[in-house]
């Protein structure tokens, strides 16, 4: 058997012959992804090699943008000795560009002051720098006949730049220092819920949207990814407060999925987990923070100095300045500048600066020993749950109900609360406290979960 016969035998069967179907009308459009159409005899130049690189780059950006923006790993943010510190990590911008850093980046914060109701977004953005040396040859302009030739940088290192972008949230400066973090987080999360459409939570919620067209192309996608929020905090040792999860969204969904979830009143998964993690992070800090001495008036003096600045005088009347001074002085008496800890007394979350909770989350809890048998046991609370301890933490306004359940049921309840509203501690909101227990009914840990109860009321006509 000859090679041609063997190839013919191994080839797939030919498609049935016949007249081709008539072609309908068509139109074309450029996609901005151009590649080199090479041929023999082409004099290869730098522009051709650049076109090859640009083609591969544009393909990678398109694939990256299709999977959605967000942080993949790393990029931990902290402040130490007046310097912002951002660890290495990997993120993907809305343009699809990978933003990878392999070292710690530091940024001095000396002299940085906020504007009225101001704070800063900590962002990671793309950056590049040329390096290396190579002689230029074969160019009449860059390679003269006499003397030494010219050298250029043949390589381009692509990295990231850590930058601060100023943000403004109206009413932020009217909050006590201990409450600023939770106030800002609540506003950011609320705006995120109505990001794509005012329905069904915004001012246009009374009527169904007239259009359900797919999202339009977004040529102006952001090149940066937010990884934290930075605020002035006179009560902290460094004078700054970092809140990661108010800003950071881990990479979790493609843009169409996130868009339609927002349009339909659903909360995207990355936004939901960010709300839970923001609360847990702040709670862990206020529970473990060491308050400064009560006689330390440094935070008050620093705040009063800010009032005397020109920017404050321009934006406040004489009466407003007086009210601001009174608020700051009152804050010392209320423990707002000298931050309380839950371990130091029966403080509520509101007194600790947390006035609004995510739809679900977790609280530390020490189970009580099993009570002695009684003739008529109290069935108003689940066994092992101390209502008074949880009640003291959440305050008197919320409507609490206590439940025991398996660990898997806790996870399911937390997931089911994903699309519900946040929990305001000054409103009579229905909240379930879930104590995980084993098969014998004994608590399995030193924590409980809380979830906002559903508000579904059903009836049958007639």
Tab-separated table of C-alpha atoms in Angstrom:
chain	number	residue	atom	x	y	z
A	1	UNK	CA	0.000	0.000	0.000
A	2	UNK	CA	1.386	3.360	-0.964
A	3	UNK	CA	1.451	6.343	1.352
A	4	UNK	CA	-1.297	8.052	-0.608
A	5	UNK	CA	-3.508	4.969	-0.342
A	6	UNK	CA	-2.874	4.729	3.416
A	7	UNK	CA	-3.748	8.397	3.872
A	8	UNK	CA	-6.926	7.984	1.867
A	9	UNK	CA	-7.939	4.983	3.978
A	10	UNK	CA	-7.332	6.833	7.266
A	11	UNK	CA	-9.149	9.993	6.176
A	12	UNK	CA	-12.699	10.608	7.468
A	13	UNK	CA	-15.546	10.013	5.040
A	14	UNK	CA	-16.184	12.911	2.709
A	15	UNK	CA	-19.208	15.103	3.239
A	16	UNK	CA	-22.109	14.448	0.902
A	17	UNK	CA	-21.828	16.347	-2.294
A	18	UNK	CA	-24.526	18.609	-3.597
A	19	UNK	CA	-25.349	22.220	-4.115
A	20	UNK	CA	-24.354	24.450	-1.172
A	21	UNK	CA	-27.201	26.178	0.633
A	22	UNK	CA	-27.717	29.756	-0.482
A	23	UNK	CA	-25.814	32.234	1.646
A	24	UNK	CA	-27.872	34.944	3.326
A	25	UNK	CA	-26.855	38.573	3.709
A	26	UNK	CA	-24.030	39.267	6.158
A	27	UNK	CA	-22.010	42.138	7.542
A	28	UNK	CA	-18.614	42.355	9.191
A	29	UNK	CA	-17.035	44.354	11.997
A	30	UNK	CA	-13.466	44.669	13.203
A	31	UNK	CA	-12.738	43.348	16.679
A	32	UNK	CA	-9.559	45.275	17.325
A	33	UNK	CA	-7.524	42.047	17.339
A	34	UNK	CA	-5.109	42.143	14.393
A	35	UNK	CA	-2.407	39.596	13.666
A	36	UNK	CA	0.497	39.482	11.270
A	37	UNK	CA	-0.283	37.952	7.891
A	38	UNK	CA	3.266	36.738	7.158
A	39	UNK	CA	4.520	35.610	3.762
A	40	UNK	CA	7.831	34.625	2.199
A	41	UNK	CA	9.881	37.620	1.224
A	42	UNK	CA	8.520	39.895	3.956
A	43	UNK	CA	11.254	42.081	5.439
A	44	UNK	CA	10.644	41.507	9.147
A	45	UNK	CA	10.829	44.695	11.187
A	46	UNK	CA	10.134	45.742	14.767
A	47	UNK	CA	6.587	46.789	13.881
A	48	UNK	CA	5.840	43.232	12.737
A	49	UNK	CA	7.151	41.710	15.978
A	50	UNK	CA	5.125	44.258	17.959
A	51	UNK	CA	2.019	43.265	15.991
A	52	UNK	CA	2.599	39.629	16.927
A	53	UNK	CA	2.847	40.586	20.612
A	54	UNK	CA	-0.190	42.880	20.396
A	55	UNK	CA	-2.262	40.087	18.890
A	56	UNK	CA	-1.459	37.701	21.749
A	57	UNK	CA	-2.035	40.478	24.300
A	58	UNK	CA	-5.457	41.474	22.952
A	59	UNK	CA	-6.585	37.846	22.893
A	60	UNK	CA	-5.520	37.420	26.532
A	61	UNK	CA	-7.276	40.648	27.575
A	62	UNK	CA	-10.510	39.579	25.881
A	63	UNK	CA	-10.486	36.223	27.671
A	64	UNK	CA	-9.612	37.887	30.987
A	65	UNK	CA	-12.405	40.457	30.680
A	66	UNK	CA	-14.925	37.720	29.867
A	67	UNK	CA	-14.263	36.023	33.224
A	68	UNK	CA	-14.768	39.219	35.235
A	69	UNK	CA	-12.629	41.476	37.436
A	70	UNK	CA	-11.554	40.942	41.028
A	71	UNK	CA	-8.785	39.792	43.331
A	72	UNK	CA	-7.547	36.234	42.932
A	73	UNK	CA	-5.177	36.009	45.895
A	74	UNK	CA	-2.949	38.070	48.156
A	75	UNK	CA	-2.881	41.886	48.277
A	76	UNK	CA	-3.145	42.173	52.050
A	77	UNK	CA	-3.271	45.830	53.144
A	78	UNK	CA	-2.058	47.236	56.471
A	79	UNK	CA	-0.591	50.392	57.991
A	80	UNK	CA	2.544	50.419	60.127
A	81	UNK	CA	4.492	53.453	61.355
A	82	UNK	CA	2.619	55.824	59.079
A	83	UNK	CA	3.288	53.712	55.976
A	84	UNK	CA	0.778	51.835	53.857
A	85	UNK	CA	1.923	48.263	53.232
A	86	UNK	CA	0.482	46.108	50.447
A	87	UNK	CA	1.636	42.519	50.027
A	88	UNK	CA	2.074	40.710	46.756
A	89	UNK	CA	-0.882	39.180	44.992
A	90	UNK	CA	-2.792	38.586	41.804
A	91	UNK	CA	-5.881	40.388	40.515
A	92	UNK	CA	-7.595	40.887	37.168
A	93	UNK	CA	-8.862	44.285	36.038
A	94	UNK	CA	-12.156	44.897	34.229
A	95	UNK	CA	-10.072	45.288	31.061
A	96	UNK	CA	-8.892	41.694	31.528
A	97	UNK	CA	-5.296	42.541	32.420
A	98	UNK	CA	-3.636	40.417	35.112
A	99	UNK	CA	-2.240	42.584	37.912
A	100	UNK	CA	0.482	40.575	39.615
A	101	UNK	CA	2.887	41.749	42.288
A	102	UNK	CA	5.591	39.554	43.771
A	103	UNK	CA	6.828	41.789	46.567
A	104	UNK	CA	5.738	44.099	49.373
A	105	UNK	CA	4.941	47.653	48.248
A	106	UNK	CA	5.110	50.533	50.737
A	107	UNK	CA	3.601	54.005	50.405
A	108	UNK	CA	4.287	56.793	52.970
A	109	UNK	CA	1.161	58.504	54.290
A	110	UNK	CA	2.897	61.579	55.691
A	111	UNK	CA	0.918	64.764	55.117
A	112	UNK	CA	-2.096	62.948	53.697
A	113	UNK	CA	-5.311	64.572	54.920
A	114	UNK	CA	-8.884	63.929	53.787
A	115	UNK	CA	-11.280	66.460	52.371
A	116	UNK	CA	-14.756	66.984	53.779
A	117	UNK	CA	-16.450	63.569	54.216
A	118	UNK	CA	-13.421	62.081	52.467
A	119	UNK	CA	-11.602	58.767	52.537
A	120	UNK	CA	-9.316	56.848	50.169
A	121	UNK	CA	-9.714	53.822	47.978
A	122	UNK	CA	-6.560	51.712	47.896
A	123	UNK	CA	-6.204	50.518	44.314
A	124	UNK	CA	-3.843	48.318	42.345
A	125	UNK	CA	-3.312	49.533	38.766
A	126	UNK	CA	-1.092	48.369	35.879
A	127	UNK	CA	2.391	49.812	35.460
A	128	UNK	CA	5.406	49.031	33.290
A	129	UNK	CA	9.046	50.052	33.033
A	130	UNK	CA	11.694	49.489	30.341
A	131	UNK	CA	15.018	47.927	31.291
A	132	UNK	CA	18.146	46.362	29.800
A	133	UNK	CA	20.529	47.717	27.131
A	134	UNK	CA	21.004	46.620	23.541
A	135	UNK	CA	22.830	48.404	20.699
A	136	UNK	CA	20.808	49.808	17.839
A	137	UNK	CA	22.123	48.499	14.526
A	138	UNK	CA	21.205	49.131	10.917
A	139	UNK	CA	19.513	52.508	11.493
A	140	UNK	CA	21.020	55.624	9.892
A	141	UNK	CA	19.592	57.861	12.620
A	142	UNK	CA	20.481	55.761	15.646
A	143	UNK	CA	23.678	54.099	14.406
A	144	UNK	CA	26.019	56.824	13.064
A	145	UNK	CA	29.059	55.913	10.998
A	146	UNK	CA	31.453	57.588	13.407
A	147	UNK	CA	31.592	57.294	17.167
A	148	UNK	CA	29.758	54.942	19.468
A	149	UNK	CA	26.345	53.630	18.596
A	150	UNK	CA	23.072	54.150	20.448
A	151	UNK	CA	21.598	51.687	22.921
A	152	UNK	CA	17.963	51.184	23.870
A	153	UNK	CA	15.971	49.202	26.419
A	154	UNK	CA	14.940	45.938	24.761
A	155	UNK	CA	12.678	44.692	27.569
A	156	UNK	CA	9.513	45.957	29.264
A	157	UNK	CA	8.645	44.725	32.756
A	158	UNK	CA	4.898	44.746	33.455
A	159	UNK	CA	3.968	45.160	37.106
A	160	UNK	CA	1.542	47.127	39.243
A	161	UNK	CA	1.272	50.487	40.931
A	162	UNK	CA	-0.397	50.917	44.326
A	163	UNK	CA	-2.272	54.200	44.388
A	164	UNK	CA	-4.771	56.093	46.527
A	165	UNK	CA	-7.935	57.485	44.931
A	166	UNK	CA	-9.915	59.910	47.076
A	167	UNK	CA	-13.582	59.132	47.667
A	168	UNK	CA	-16.371	61.095	49.315
A	169	UNK	CA	-19.361	59.811	51.282
A	170	UNK	CA	-21.791	62.462	52.439
A	171	UNK	CA	-22.312	62.471	56.202
A	172	UNK	CA	-19.120	60.568	57.007
A	173	UNK	CA	-17.652	63.407	59.090
A	174	UNK	CA	-20.851	63.583	61.153
A	175	UNK	CA	-20.226	60.108	62.565
A	176	UNK	CA	-18.414	59.408	65.792
A	177	UNK	CA	-14.943	57.960	65.152
A	178	UNK	CA	-15.953	54.475	66.316
A	179	UNK	CA	-18.915	54.439	63.899
A	180	UNK	CA	-17.258	55.737	60.730
A	181	UNK	CA	-16.128	52.360	59.455
A	182	UNK	CA	-19.523	50.672	59.718
A	183	UNK	CA	-21.277	53.761	58.323
A	184	UNK	CA	-19.087	53.851	55.228
A	185	UNK	CA	-19.372	50.106	54.658
A	186	UNK	CA	-23.174	50.263	54.877
A	187	UNK	CA	-23.318	53.109	52.330
A	188	UNK	CA	-20.975	51.349	49.895
A	189	UNK	CA	-22.891	48.065	50.136
A	190	UNK	CA	-26.202	49.903	49.678
A	191	UNK	CA	-24.977	51.681	46.538
A	192	UNK	CA	-23.643	48.400	45.183
A	193	UNK	CA	-27.095	46.851	45.344
A	194	UNK	CA	-28.523	49.494	42.970
A	195	UNK	CA	-25.403	49.617	40.788
A	196	UNK	CA	-27.054	48.624	37.500
A	197	UNK	CA	-30.710	49.521	37.985
A	198	UNK	CA	-33.011	51.334	40.446
A	199	UNK	CA	-35.421	48.392	40.283
A	200	UNK	CA	-36.450	46.799	42.586
A	201	UNK	CA	-34.725	48.730	45.408
A	202	UNK	CA	-34.244	52.250	44.044
A	203	UNK	CA	-36.704	55.089	43.392
A	204	UNK	CA	-38.014	53.332	40.268
A	205	UNK	CA	-39.087	50.161	42.070
A	206	UNK	CA	-42.833	50.848	41.735
A	207	UNK	CA	-42.914	49.710	38.110
A	208	UNK	CA	-41.287	46.944	36.126
A	209	UNK	CA	-38.426	48.193	33.935
A	210	UNK	CA	-39.604	48.879	30.382
A	211	UNK	CA	-36.483	47.357	28.845
A	212	UNK	CA	-34.726	44.070	29.432
A	213	UNK	CA	-32.052	44.558	26.793
A	214	UNK	CA	-28.673	42.893	27.385
A	215	UNK	CA	-25.884	45.039	28.796
A	216	UNK	CA	-24.149	47.256	26.285
A	217	UNK	CA	-20.441	47.017	25.531
A	218	UNK	CA	-18.276	48.856	28.047
A	219	UNK	CA	-15.339	50.473	26.298
A	220	UNK	CA	-14.471	52.488	29.414
A	221	UNK	CA	-13.670	49.627	31.772
A	222	UNK	CA	-11.560	50.504	34.787
A	223	UNK	CA	-7.889	49.593	34.665
A	224	UNK	CA	-7.599	49.409	38.473
A	225	UNK	CA	-8.903	47.005	41.115
A	226	UNK	CA	-9.878	48.236	44.581
A	227	UNK	CA	-8.345	46.292	47.442
A	228	UNK	CA	-9.130	48.346	50.583
A	229	UNK	CA	-10.513	51.544	52.119
A	230	UNK	CA	-8.263	53.863	54.118
A	231	UNK	CA	-9.613	56.313	56.704
A	232	UNK	CA	-8.161	58.633	59.283
A	233	UNK	CA	-8.628	57.195	62.793
A	234	UNK	CA	-7.195	59.269	65.670
A	235	UNK	CA	-8.109	56.498	68.130
A	236	UNK	CA	-5.791	53.895	66.600
A	237	UNK	CA	-2.054	53.675	67.335
A	238	UNK	CA	-1.092	54.416	63.715
A	239	UNK	CA	-3.736	57.093	63.176
A	240	UNK	CA	-5.253	55.134	60.277
A	241	UNK	CA	-7.898	52.469	59.807
A	242	UNK	CA	-7.836	49.935	56.967
A	243	UNK	CA	-11.044	48.199	55.919
A	244	UNK	CA	-10.385	45.519	53.329
A	245	UNK	CA	-13.809	44.117	52.520
A	246	UNK	CA	-15.669	47.381	52.045
A	247	UNK	CA	-13.665	47.741	48.818
A	248	UNK	CA	-12.288	44.342	47.876
A	249	UNK	CA	-14.269	41.921	45.711
A	250	UNK	CA	-12.692	38.576	44.967
A	251	UNK	CA	-13.015	37.263	41.419
A	252	UNK	CA	-16.147	35.155	41.404
A	253	UNK	CA	-18.429	35.691	38.404
A	254	UNK	CA	-18.499	36.721	34.766
A	255	UNK	CA	-19.861	40.218	34.017
A	256	UNK	CA	-23.215	39.024	32.547
A	257	UNK	CA	-23.986	36.937	35.631
A	258	UNK	CA	-23.213	39.803	38.004
A	259	UNK	CA	-25.123	42.282	35.845
A	260	UNK	CA	-28.331	40.266	35.680
A	261	UNK	CA	-28.192	39.335	39.348
A	262	UNK	CA	-28.081	43.044	40.181
A	263	UNK	CA	-30.847	43.867	37.690
A	264	UNK	CA	-33.123	41.203	39.208
A	265	UNK	CA	-32.591	42.361	42.781
A	266	UNK	CA	-30.230	39.519	43.658
A	267	UNK	CA	-27.001	40.023	45.537
A	268	UNK	CA	-23.916	38.686	43.693
A	269	UNK	CA	-21.980	36.091	45.652
A	270	UNK	CA	-18.771	38.113	45.877
A	271	UNK	CA	-20.711	41.103	47.238
A	272	UNK	CA	-22.462	38.911	49.820
A	273	UNK	CA	-19.296	37.263	51.087
A	274	UNK	CA	-17.628	40.692	51.228
A	275	UNK	CA	-20.405	41.945	53.538
A	276	UNK	CA	-19.989	38.976	55.885
A	277	UNK	CA	-16.188	39.211	55.876
A	278	UNK	CA	-16.276	42.987	56.465
A	279	UNK	CA	-18.407	42.479	59.578
A	280	UNK	CA	-16.351	39.558	60.870
A	281	UNK	CA	-13.104	41.478	60.353
A	282	UNK	CA	-14.353	44.575	62.174
A	283	UNK	CA	-15.880	42.508	64.979
A	284	UNK	CA	-12.613	40.625	65.527
A	285	UNK	CA	-10.743	43.928	65.738
A	286	UNK	CA	-13.089	45.595	68.225
A	287	UNK	CA	-13.157	42.464	70.382
A	288	UNK	CA	-9.377	42.185	70.515
A	289	UNK	CA	-8.254	45.817	70.323
A	290	UNK	CA	-6.477	47.315	73.308
A	291	UNK	CA	-7.993	50.727	74.090
A	292	UNK	CA	-5.665	53.673	74.834
A	293	UNK	CA	-5.623	55.181	78.347
A	294	UNK	CA	-8.783	57.100	79.195
A	295	UNK	CA	-6.806	60.257	79.951
A	296	UNK	CA	-5.257	60.400	76.486
A	297	UNK	CA	-6.562	63.611	74.903
A	298	UNK	CA	-4.354	63.299	71.818
A	299	UNK	CA	-7.176	62.128	69.536
A	300	UNK	CA	-9.385	65.012	70.671
A	301	UNK	CA	-6.644	67.584	70.106
A	302	UNK	CA	-5.962	66.165	66.653
A	303	UNK	CA	-9.627	66.402	65.749
A	304	UNK	CA	-9.823	69.982	67.050
A	305	UNK	CA	-6.772	70.855	64.960
A	306	UNK	CA	-8.592	69.578	61.889
A	307	UNK	CA	-11.510	71.868	62.696
A	308	UNK	CA	-9.184	74.860	62.636
A	309	UNK	CA	-7.887	74.106	59.148
A	310	UNK	CA	-8.867	76.383	56.302
A	311	UNK	CA	-10.859	73.694	54.500
A	312	UNK	CA	-13.010	73.164	57.603
A	313	UNK	CA	-13.608	76.879	58.158
A	314	UNK	CA	-14.810	77.275	54.576
A	315	UNK	CA	-17.321	74.430	54.806
A	316	UNK	CA	-18.712	75.007	58.358
A	317	UNK	CA	-20.618	77.879	59.888
A	318	UNK	CA	-19.898	79.125	63.409
A	319	UNK	CA	-22.805	77.084	64.775
A	320	UNK	CA	-21.613	73.971	62.964
A	321	UNK	CA	-18.115	74.396	64.371
A	322	UNK	CA	-19.532	74.636	67.871
A	323	UNK	CA	-21.611	71.525	67.359
A	324	UNK	CA	-18.546	69.679	66.043
A	325	UNK	CA	-16.512	70.565	69.147
A	326	UNK	CA	-19.387	69.491	71.384
A	327	UNK	CA	-19.693	66.205	69.501
A	328	UNK	CA	-16.019	65.420	69.930
A	329	UNK	CA	-16.004	66.247	73.634
A	330	UNK	CA	-19.150	64.162	74.149
A	331	UNK	CA	-17.479	61.362	72.289
A	332	UNK	CA	-14.889	61.022	75.052
A	333	UNK	CA	-17.622	60.627	77.647
A	334	UNK	CA	-19.338	57.979	75.533
A	335	UNK	CA	-16.139	56.077	74.932
A	336	UNK	CA	-16.193	56.836	71.218
A	337	UNK	CA	-12.594	58.035	71.005
A	338	UNK	CA	-11.372	55.672	73.713
A	339	UNK	CA	-12.812	52.585	72.097
A	340	UNK	CA	-14.606	50.053	74.294
A	341	UNK	CA	-14.136	46.321	73.982
A	342	UNK	CA	-16.844	43.730	74.363
A	343	UNK	CA	-14.627	41.918	76.879
A	344	UNK	CA	-14.492	45.014	79.127
A	345	UNK	CA	-18.206	45.133	79.813
A	346	UNK	CA	-21.716	44.445	78.526
A	347	UNK	CA	-21.398	46.618	75.440
A	348	UNK	CA	-23.761	46.314	72.522
A	349	UNK	CA	-22.506	46.175	68.965
A	350	UNK	CA	-23.846	49.698	68.457
A	351	UNK	CA	-21.646	50.964	71.283
A	352	UNK	CA	-18.726	49.211	69.610
A	353	UNK	CA	-19.397	51.195	66.428
A	354	UNK	CA	-21.352	48.515	64.513
A	355	UNK	CA	-24.915	49.698	63.921
A	356	UNK	CA	-25.715	47.597	60.846
A	357	UNK	CA	-25.003	43.930	60.156
A	358	UNK	CA	-24.970	41.814	56.994
A	359	UNK	CA	-27.983	39.563	56.367
A	360	UNK	CA	-26.084	36.744	58.059
A	361	UNK	CA	-22.877	36.233	59.993
A	362	UNK	CA	-21.264	34.722	63.061
A	363	UNK	CA	-20.892	35.792	66.704
A	364	UNK	CA	-18.616	34.485	69.465
A	365	UNK	CA	-20.496	32.624	72.152
A	366	UNK	CA	-19.647	30.523	75.211
A	367	UNK	CA	-22.283	27.811	75.784
A	368	UNK	CA	-23.731	27.585	79.272
A	369	UNK	CA	-23.487	24.296	81.199
A	370	UNK	CA	-26.537	22.124	80.927
A	371	UNK	CA	-29.121	23.204	83.544
A	372	UNK	CA	-30.474	20.899	86.219
A	373	UNK	CA	-33.683	19.088	85.250
A	374	UNK	CA	-36.786	21.078	86.087
A	375	UNK	CA	-40.389	19.963	86.355
A	376	UNK	CA	-41.406	22.431	83.648
A	377	UNK	CA	-38.400	23.310	81.470
A	378	UNK	CA	-38.309	26.691	79.758
A	379	UNK	CA	-38.984	26.018	76.078
A	380	UNK	CA	-38.783	29.643	74.989
A	381	UNK	CA	-35.065	29.257	74.247
A	382	UNK	CA	-33.076	26.465	72.706
A	383	UNK	CA	-30.978	24.355	75.113
A	384	UNK	CA	-27.466	25.611	75.540
A	385	UNK	CA	-28.205	29.112	74.190
A	386	UNK	CA	-27.928	32.049	76.592
A	387	UNK	CA	-30.459	34.604	75.297
A	388	UNK	CA	-29.229	37.290	77.676
A	389	UNK	CA	-25.674	37.204	76.307
A	390	UNK	CA	-26.745	37.475	72.681
A	391	UNK	CA	-29.425	40.001	73.571
A	392	UNK	CA	-26.886	42.193	75.336
A	393	UNK	CA	-24.688	42.131	72.242
A	394	UNK	CA	-27.399	42.827	69.653
A	395	UNK	CA	-29.470	45.246	71.747
A	396	UNK	CA	-33.149	45.384	72.610
A	397	UNK	CA	-34.664	46.351	69.258
A	398	UNK	CA	-34.134	43.225	67.161
A	399	UNK	CA	-36.657	40.385	67.408
A	400	UNK	CA	-34.573	37.331	68.330
A	401	UNK	CA	-35.485	33.662	67.940
A	402	UNK	CA	-33.158	30.883	69.090
A	403	UNK	CA	-32.637	27.617	67.186
A	404	UNK	CA	-30.400	24.572	67.343
A	405	UNK	CA	-29.375	22.856	64.131
A	406	UNK	CA	-26.697	20.803	62.442
A	407	UNK	CA	-23.622	22.424	60.937
A	408	UNK	CA	-24.918	21.792	57.431
A	409	UNK	CA	-28.161	23.570	58.290
A	410	UNK	CA	-26.203	26.599	59.499
A	411	UNK	CA	-24.432	26.795	56.157
A	412	UNK	CA	-27.726	26.460	54.287
A	413	UNK	CA	-29.403	29.176	56.374
A	414	UNK	CA	-26.508	31.578	55.797
A	415	UNK	CA	-26.652	30.926	52.060
A	416	UNK	CA	-30.439	31.418	51.962
A	417	UNK	CA	-30.084	34.874	53.545
A	418	UNK	CA	-27.912	36.053	50.649
A	419	UNK	CA	-30.512	38.294	48.980
A	420	UNK	CA	-32.155	39.688	52.123
A	421	UNK	CA	-31.717	43.216	53.452
A	422	UNK	CA	-29.034	44.132	55.948
A	423	UNK	CA	-29.884	44.146	59.657
A	424	UNK	CA	-30.234	47.519	61.368
A	425	UNK	CA	-29.890	47.142	65.127
A	426	UNK	CA	-32.215	50.079	65.830
A	427	UNK	CA	-35.190	48.418	64.090
A	428	UNK	CA	-37.434	45.469	65.097
A	429	UNK	CA	-35.912	43.087	62.560
A	430	UNK	CA	-36.553	39.355	62.850
A	431	UNK	CA	-33.253	37.523	63.452
A	432	UNK	CA	-32.641	33.829	64.102
A	433	UNK	CA	-29.739	32.787	66.327
A	434	UNK	CA	-28.477	29.387	65.192
A	435	UNK	CA	-26.509	27.199	67.611
A	436	UNK	CA	-24.747	24.285	65.858
A	437	UNK	CA	-25.068	21.032	67.839
A	438	UNK	CA	-24.018	17.433	67.369
A	439	UNK	CA	-26.224	14.322	67.263
A	440	UNK	CA	-26.584	14.405	71.058
A	441	UNK	CA	-27.672	18.046	71.079
A	442	UNK	CA	-24.416	19.367	72.553
A	443	UNK	CA	-22.893	22.596	71.136
A	444	UNK	CA	-20.006	21.897	68.766
A	445	UNK	CA	-18.180	25.230	69.094
A	446	UNK	CA	-17.871	28.590	70.793
A	447	UNK	CA	-19.880	30.504	68.191
A	448	UNK	CA	-23.379	30.981	66.875
A	449	UNK	CA	-24.678	32.177	63.521
A	450	UNK	CA	-27.271	34.865	62.966
A	451	UNK	CA	-29.519	35.185	59.920
A	452	UNK	CA	-32.227	37.633	59.022
A	453	UNK	CA	-35.556	35.848	58.889
A	454	UNK	CA	-37.574	35.735	55.709
A	455	UNK	CA	-40.740	37.815	55.525
A	456	UNK	CA	-42.855	35.565	53.348
A	457	UNK	CA	-46.559	35.409	54.247
A	458	UNK	CA	-48.692	33.163	52.082
A	459	UNK	CA	-52.429	32.544	51.831
A	460	UNK	CA	-54.899	30.781	49.584
A	461	UNK	CA	-57.715	32.881	48.105
A	462	UNK	CA	-61.069	31.796	49.518
